[in-house]
Amino acid sequence: MSKIAVVTDSTAYIPADLVQKHNITVAPQVLIWDDKTYRDGVDIRSEEFFNRLKNSKTMATTSQVSVADMQTIFQGLVDKGYEVFGIFISSKLSGTIQSATQARELMGAAGEKVTVFDSASTAMAMGFQVLAVARAAENGANLNDCMALAEKARQSTGVFFAVDTLEFLHRGGRIGGAQRFLGTLLNMKPILAVMDGKVEGLERIRTKTKAHERVIELVIEHTSGKTPVRLATLHANAAEEAKILLAKAEKELNPAESIFAEVSPVVANHAGPGTVGLAFMAGM
């Protein structure tokens, strides 16, 4: 067994069975609601979040993993004899990379055993990067191998998604290049992507069904000629729609791996209910 421990944050929302199988450590992001603090995916799960959202008169805010919590995770793994490879949400979407970097610096000499890597993404587009490195570490990859693989995986992953409304992204300050779609016809469904670490607006589609079909087309375009293809859903309180989307994509792409995943409460707080999309990794 390799002595490299892989750490990520909860916005990847890698299914629990895969987290356990590949010995991945997940640092929970923070959701703040009515002056109470919740650890993303630990103190509040997606179903609970959406049930509360329906009836709440207040909206939650989010915060990155604290420096102290990140340092505790890193130090605990180093103390067990591991080198740590941390893959986190895009630095253009969150301050998590900054927390991880500060935590490593506070560890002194022990911090030399910690590597911090910017996924330039989130959800399962980041999750596939994490899984690729974790699987390599299981098979004896060293730190240089893991870095090279992470860099390749970052270039090989992507995510496209359709949202019901831009309200949540706008309110949370994560709207990025989708800003240009604000104020458009209410029945238009924006298709967004995480590109160069930021949320970008790609197209506006008139119906939800056609928007989901376009998401599949975009994934096909971006994976053309590359094998194997790995697919994962992301959805915010839209499980049935996500299942249909994944089944259609599987028929078109014959993926080597297919994962049904949702988004964490922290991501859902920005994307909004009804968001559905596909993450992919192609060519590795």
Short mmCIF file of C-alpha atoms in Angstrom, two decimals:
data_model
loop_
_atom_site.label_atom_id
_atom_site.label_comp_id
_atom_site.label_asym_id
_atom_site.label_seq_id
_atom_site.Cartn_x
_atom_site.Cartn_y
_atom_site.Cartn_z
CA MET A 1 0.00 0.00 0.00
CA SER A 2 1.14 3.52 -0.81
CA LYS A 3 1.65 5.92 2.06
CA ILE A 4 -0.11 8.73 0.25
CA ALA A 5 -3.42 9.90 1.70
CA VAL A 6 -5.82 11.74 -0.60
CA VAL A 7 -7.90 14.57 0.85
CA THR A 8 -10.68 16.55 -0.82
CA ASP A 9 -13.56 18.76 0.25
CA SER A 10 -17.25 18.00 0.45
CA THR A 11 -18.23 19.82 -2.74
CA ALA A 12 -16.97 16.82 -4.70
CA TYR A 13 -19.78 14.83 -3.04
CA ILE A 14 -18.22 11.55 -4.10
CA PRO A 15 -20.66 8.77 -3.14
CA ALA A 16 -19.94 7.42 0.34
CA ASP A 17 -19.15 3.89 -0.85
CA LEU A 18 -16.36 5.17 -3.09
CA VAL A 19 -14.99 7.45 -0.37
CA GLN A 20 -14.76 4.45 1.94
CA LYS A 21 -13.45 2.03 -0.69
CA HIS A 22 -10.58 4.31 -1.70
CA ASN A 23 -9.81 5.66 1.77
CA ILE A 24 -10.46 9.28 0.81
CA THR A 25 -10.59 11.91 3.55
CA VAL A 26 -13.28 14.55 3.05
CA ALA A 27 -13.01 17.99 4.64
CA PRO A 28 -16.55 19.36 5.10
CA GLN A 29 -17.35 22.84 3.88
CA VAL A 30 -19.53 25.03 6.08
CA LEU A 31 -23.17 26.06 5.75
CA ILE A 32 -24.45 28.85 7.99
CA TRP A 33 -28.20 29.11 8.49
CA ASP A 34 -30.00 31.22 11.09
CA ASP A 35 -26.73 31.74 12.97
CA LYS A 36 -26.12 27.99 13.24
CA THR A 37 -23.14 26.34 11.59
CA TYR A 38 -23.44 22.99 9.81
CA ARG A 39 -20.71 20.80 8.36
CA ASP A 40 -21.56 20.10 4.74
CA GLY A 41 -22.72 16.51 4.28
CA VAL A 42 -22.15 15.72 7.96
CA ASP A 43 -24.52 17.83 10.07
CA ILE A 44 -26.82 18.48 7.12
CA ARG A 45 -27.45 16.26 4.12
CA SER A 46 -29.03 17.23 0.81
CA GLU A 47 -32.53 15.94 1.55
CA GLU A 48 -32.67 17.80 4.85
CA PHE A 49 -31.34 20.96 3.20
CA PHE A 50 -34.04 21.01 0.51
CA ASN A 51 -36.84 20.18 2.94
CA ARG A 52 -35.80 23.12 5.06
CA LEU A 53 -35.34 25.39 2.04
CA LYS A 54 -39.00 24.91 1.06
CA ASN A 55 -40.27 26.42 4.30
CA SER A 56 -37.50 28.75 5.38
CA LYS A 57 -37.90 32.52 5.27
CA THR A 58 -34.13 32.95 5.48
CA MET A 59 -31.36 31.82 3.18
CA ALA A 60 -28.15 30.05 4.13
CA THR A 61 -24.66 31.32 3.45
CA THR A 62 -21.52 29.27 2.99
CA SER A 63 -17.94 29.34 4.14
CA GLN A 64 -14.85 27.34 3.27
CA VAL A 65 -13.26 24.75 5.53
CA SER A 66 -11.49 26.60 8.33
CA VAL A 67 -7.71 26.70 8.51
CA ALA A 68 -7.83 24.98 11.89
CA ASP A 69 -9.97 22.10 10.63
CA MET A 70 -7.78 21.66 7.59
CA GLN A 71 -4.66 21.63 9.74
CA THR A 72 -6.19 19.00 12.04
CA ILE A 73 -6.91 16.75 9.06
CA PHE A 74 -3.45 17.18 7.56
CA GLN A 75 -1.60 16.75 10.84
CA GLY A 76 -3.56 13.64 11.74
CA LEU A 77 -2.61 11.96 8.47
CA VAL A 78 1.03 13.03 8.64
CA ASP A 79 1.23 11.70 12.20
CA LYS A 80 0.11 8.32 10.84
CA GLY A 81 3.03 8.32 8.41
CA TYR A 82 1.27 9.55 5.30
CA GLU A 83 2.20 12.08 2.69
CA VAL A 84 -0.93 14.09 1.92
CA PHE A 85 -2.23 14.99 -1.53
CA GLY A 86 -5.14 17.42 -1.25
CA ILE A 87 -7.40 18.17 -4.23
CA PHE A 88 -9.86 20.99 -3.62
CA ILE A 89 -12.57 23.11 -5.22
CA SER A 90 -11.46 25.79 -7.70
CA SER A 91 -9.74 28.73 -6.06
CA LYS A 92 -11.94 30.96 -8.26
CA LEU A 93 -15.07 29.58 -6.56
CA SER A 94 -13.95 29.24 -2.95
CA GLY A 95 -11.25 30.14 -0.45
CA THR A 96 -10.66 26.46 0.35
CA ILE A 97 -7.28 26.35 -1.40
CA GLN A 98 -6.23 29.34 0.70
CA SER A 99 -7.30 27.56 3.91
CA ALA A 100 -5.39 24.44 2.90
CA THR A 101 -2.26 26.42 2.02
CA GLN A 102 -2.33 28.33 5.30
CA ALA A 103 -2.87 25.09 7.24
CA ARG A 104 0.13 23.52 5.56
CA GLU A 105 2.29 26.54 6.36
CA LEU A 106 1.27 26.43 10.02
CA MET A 107 2.52 22.85 10.27
CA GLY A 108 6.15 23.88 9.95
CA ALA A 109 8.43 21.08 8.75
CA ALA A 110 5.53 18.62 8.77
CA GLY A 111 3.84 20.76 6.13
CA GLU A 112 6.44 19.60 3.63
CA LYS A 113 4.54 16.33 3.52
CA VAL A 114 1.38 18.11 2.30
CA THR A 115 0.66 18.92 -1.36
CA VAL A 116 -2.27 21.21 -2.23
CA PHE A 117 -3.76 20.96 -5.72
CA ASP A 118 -6.38 23.22 -7.33
CA SER A 119 -8.91 21.09 -9.24
CA ALA A 120 -10.17 24.19 -11.10
CA SER A 121 -13.61 22.59 -10.75
CA THR A 122 -16.11 21.14 -8.30
CA ALA A 123 -18.75 18.39 -7.98
CA MET A 124 -17.81 15.11 -9.67
CA ALA A 125 -15.59 16.88 -12.20
CA MET A 126 -13.35 17.31 -9.18
CA GLY A 127 -14.43 13.94 -7.83
CA PHE A 128 -13.03 12.12 -10.86
CA GLN A 129 -9.67 13.82 -10.31
CA VAL A 130 -9.74 12.69 -6.69
CA LEU A 131 -10.67 9.13 -7.61
CA ALA A 132 -7.94 8.92 -10.25
CA VAL A 133 -5.26 9.93 -7.74
CA ALA A 134 -6.67 7.78 -4.92
CA ARG A 135 -6.73 4.70 -7.14
CA ALA A 136 -3.17 5.35 -8.29
CA ALA A 137 -2.04 5.78 -4.68
CA GLU A 138 -3.59 2.43 -3.81
CA ASN A 139 -1.47 0.88 -6.55
CA GLY A 140 1.77 2.34 -5.23
CA ALA A 141 2.06 5.65 -7.08
CA ASN A 142 4.52 8.09 -5.53
CA LEU A 143 3.94 11.81 -4.99
CA ASN A 144 5.35 12.82 -8.37
CA ASP A 145 3.15 10.23 -10.07
CA CYS A 146 0.11 11.60 -8.25
CA MET A 147 0.89 15.18 -9.26
CA ALA A 148 1.34 14.23 -12.92
CA LEU A 149 -1.89 12.24 -12.85
CA ALA A 150 -3.81 15.06 -11.14
CA GLU A 151 -2.64 17.55 -13.77
CA LYS A 152 -3.70 15.21 -16.56
CA ALA A 153 -7.05 14.53 -14.89
CA ARG A 154 -7.70 18.25 -14.48
CA GLN A 155 -7.33 18.68 -18.23
CA SER A 156 -9.53 15.64 -18.90
CA THR A 157 -12.56 16.54 -16.80
CA GLY A 158 -15.49 18.88 -17.26
CA VAL A 159 -19.02 19.57 -16.14
CA PHE A 160 -22.12 20.95 -17.86
CA PHE A 161 -25.37 21.67 -16.07
CA ALA A 162 -28.77 23.26 -16.53
CA VAL A 163 -30.27 25.41 -13.79
CA ASP A 164 -33.89 26.36 -13.18
CA THR A 165 -32.89 29.87 -12.19
CA LEU A 166 -29.78 32.02 -11.91
CA GLU A 167 -31.10 33.55 -8.69
CA PHE A 168 -29.03 31.36 -6.39
CA LEU A 169 -25.74 31.75 -8.25
CA HIS A 170 -26.28 35.49 -8.47
CA ARG A 171 -27.10 35.86 -4.79
CA GLY A 172 -24.10 33.77 -3.76
CA GLY A 173 -21.67 35.68 -5.96
CA ARG A 174 -20.69 32.59 -7.98
CA ILE A 175 -22.43 33.58 -11.21
CA GLY A 176 -19.24 34.44 -13.12
CA GLY A 177 -19.69 34.54 -16.88
CA ALA A 178 -23.36 33.54 -16.59
CA GLN A 179 -24.04 37.14 -15.50
CA ARG A 180 -24.93 37.95 -19.10
CA PHE A 181 -28.00 35.68 -18.88
CA LEU A 182 -29.59 37.61 -16.02
CA GLY A 183 -32.83 39.33 -16.92
CA THR A 184 -33.57 37.05 -19.87
CA LEU A 185 -36.92 35.36 -20.46
CA LEU A 186 -38.05 33.45 -17.40
CA ASN A 187 -38.86 30.28 -19.31
CA MET A 188 -35.34 30.00 -20.73
CA LYS A 189 -33.09 27.42 -19.08
CA PRO A 190 -29.44 28.48 -18.91
CA ILE A 191 -26.77 25.87 -19.61
CA LEU A 192 -23.62 26.52 -17.62
CA ALA A 193 -20.18 24.99 -17.31
CA VAL A 194 -17.19 25.29 -15.03
CA MET A 195 -14.43 26.53 -17.32
CA ASP A 196 -11.03 27.81 -16.27
CA GLY A 197 -12.20 27.39 -12.70
CA LYS A 198 -15.24 29.67 -13.04
CA VAL A 199 -18.93 29.28 -13.81
CA GLU A 200 -19.57 30.33 -17.39
CA GLY A 201 -22.85 30.73 -19.26
CA LEU A 202 -22.95 28.80 -22.54
CA GLU A 203 -26.45 28.81 -23.97
CA ARG A 204 -30.11 29.46 -23.19
CA ILE A 205 -32.56 26.70 -24.07
CA ARG A 206 -36.32 27.16 -24.13
CA THR A 207 -37.38 24.02 -22.24
CA LYS A 208 -35.91 21.89 -19.50
CA THR A 209 -36.10 18.72 -21.60
CA LYS A 210 -34.19 20.31 -24.47
CA ALA A 211 -31.68 21.77 -22.02
CA HIS A 212 -30.95 18.31 -20.64
CA GLU A 213 -30.57 16.94 -24.18
CA ARG A 214 -28.12 19.74 -24.93
CA VAL A 215 -26.06 18.85 -21.85
CA ILE A 216 -25.60 15.34 -23.28
CA GLU A 217 -24.65 16.78 -26.68
CA LEU A 218 -22.02 19.00 -25.07
CA VAL A 219 -20.50 16.06 -23.20
CA ILE A 220 -20.41 14.04 -26.43
CA GLU A 221 -18.66 16.94 -28.20
CA HIS A 222 -16.04 17.29 -25.48
CA THR A 223 -15.31 13.56 -25.18
CA SER A 224 -15.25 12.76 -28.90
CA GLY A 225 -12.39 10.46 -29.83
CA LYS A 226 -11.30 10.00 -26.21
CA THR A 227 -11.59 6.72 -24.35
CA PRO A 228 -12.40 5.63 -21.77
CA VAL A 229 -15.20 8.00 -20.77
CA ARG A 230 -16.38 8.24 -17.16
CA LEU A 231 -19.70 9.88 -16.34
CA ALA A 232 -21.38 11.20 -13.21
CA THR A 233 -24.56 13.11 -12.59
CA LEU A 234 -24.94 16.13 -10.45
CA HIS A 235 -28.36 17.15 -9.28
CA ALA A 236 -29.98 19.36 -6.69
CA ASN A 237 -33.24 17.78 -5.53
CA ALA A 238 -33.90 16.38 -9.02
CA ALA A 239 -33.01 12.70 -8.69
CA GLU A 240 -35.45 11.32 -11.23
CA GLU A 241 -34.42 13.80 -13.90
CA ALA A 242 -30.76 13.01 -13.20
CA LYS A 243 -31.38 9.27 -13.53
CA ILE A 244 -33.03 9.79 -16.92
CA LEU A 245 -30.19 12.05 -18.04
CA LEU A 246 -27.54 9.53 -17.00
CA ALA A 247 -29.35 6.64 -18.70
CA LYS A 248 -29.53 8.57 -21.98
CA ALA A 249 -25.88 9.57 -21.74
CA GLU A 250 -24.85 5.98 -21.05
CA LYS A 251 -26.54 4.82 -24.26
CA GLU A 252 -24.66 7.44 -26.26
CA LEU A 253 -21.23 7.14 -24.63
CA ASN A 254 -20.92 3.59 -23.25
CA PRO A 255 -18.89 4.81 -20.26
CA ALA A 256 -16.28 2.73 -18.47
CA GLU A 257 -17.62 4.12 -15.20
CA SER A 258 -20.99 5.65 -14.39
CA ILE A 259 -21.74 7.29 -11.05
CA PHE A 260 -25.06 8.60 -9.78
CA ALA A 261 -24.18 11.55 -7.57
CA GLU A 262 -25.90 14.63 -6.23
CA VAL A 263 -24.48 17.92 -5.07
CA SER A 264 -23.72 18.79 -1.48
CA PRO A 265 -25.84 21.31 0.43
CA VAL A 266 -23.09 23.92 0.01
CA VAL A 267 -23.13 23.57 -3.78
CA ALA A 268 -26.93 23.29 -3.85
CA ASN A 269 -27.13 26.56 -1.94
CA HIS A 270 -25.46 28.26 -4.92
CA ALA A 271 -26.85 26.22 -7.84
CA GLY A 272 -30.43 26.10 -6.58
CA PRO A 273 -33.01 23.29 -6.59
CA GLY A 274 -33.73 21.68 -9.94
CA THR A 275 -30.16 21.86 -11.18
CA VAL A 276 -29.20 18.81 -13.24
CA GLY A 277 -25.99 18.08 -15.12
CA LEU A 278 -23.23 15.72 -16.11
CA ALA A 279 -19.59 15.61 -15.09
CA PHE A 280 -17.10 13.61 -17.13
CA MET A 281 -13.53 12.46 -17.39
CA ALA A 282 -12.31 11.32 -20.79
CA GLY A 283 -9.16 9.67 -22.05
CA MET A 284 -7.88 8.21 -18.79
#
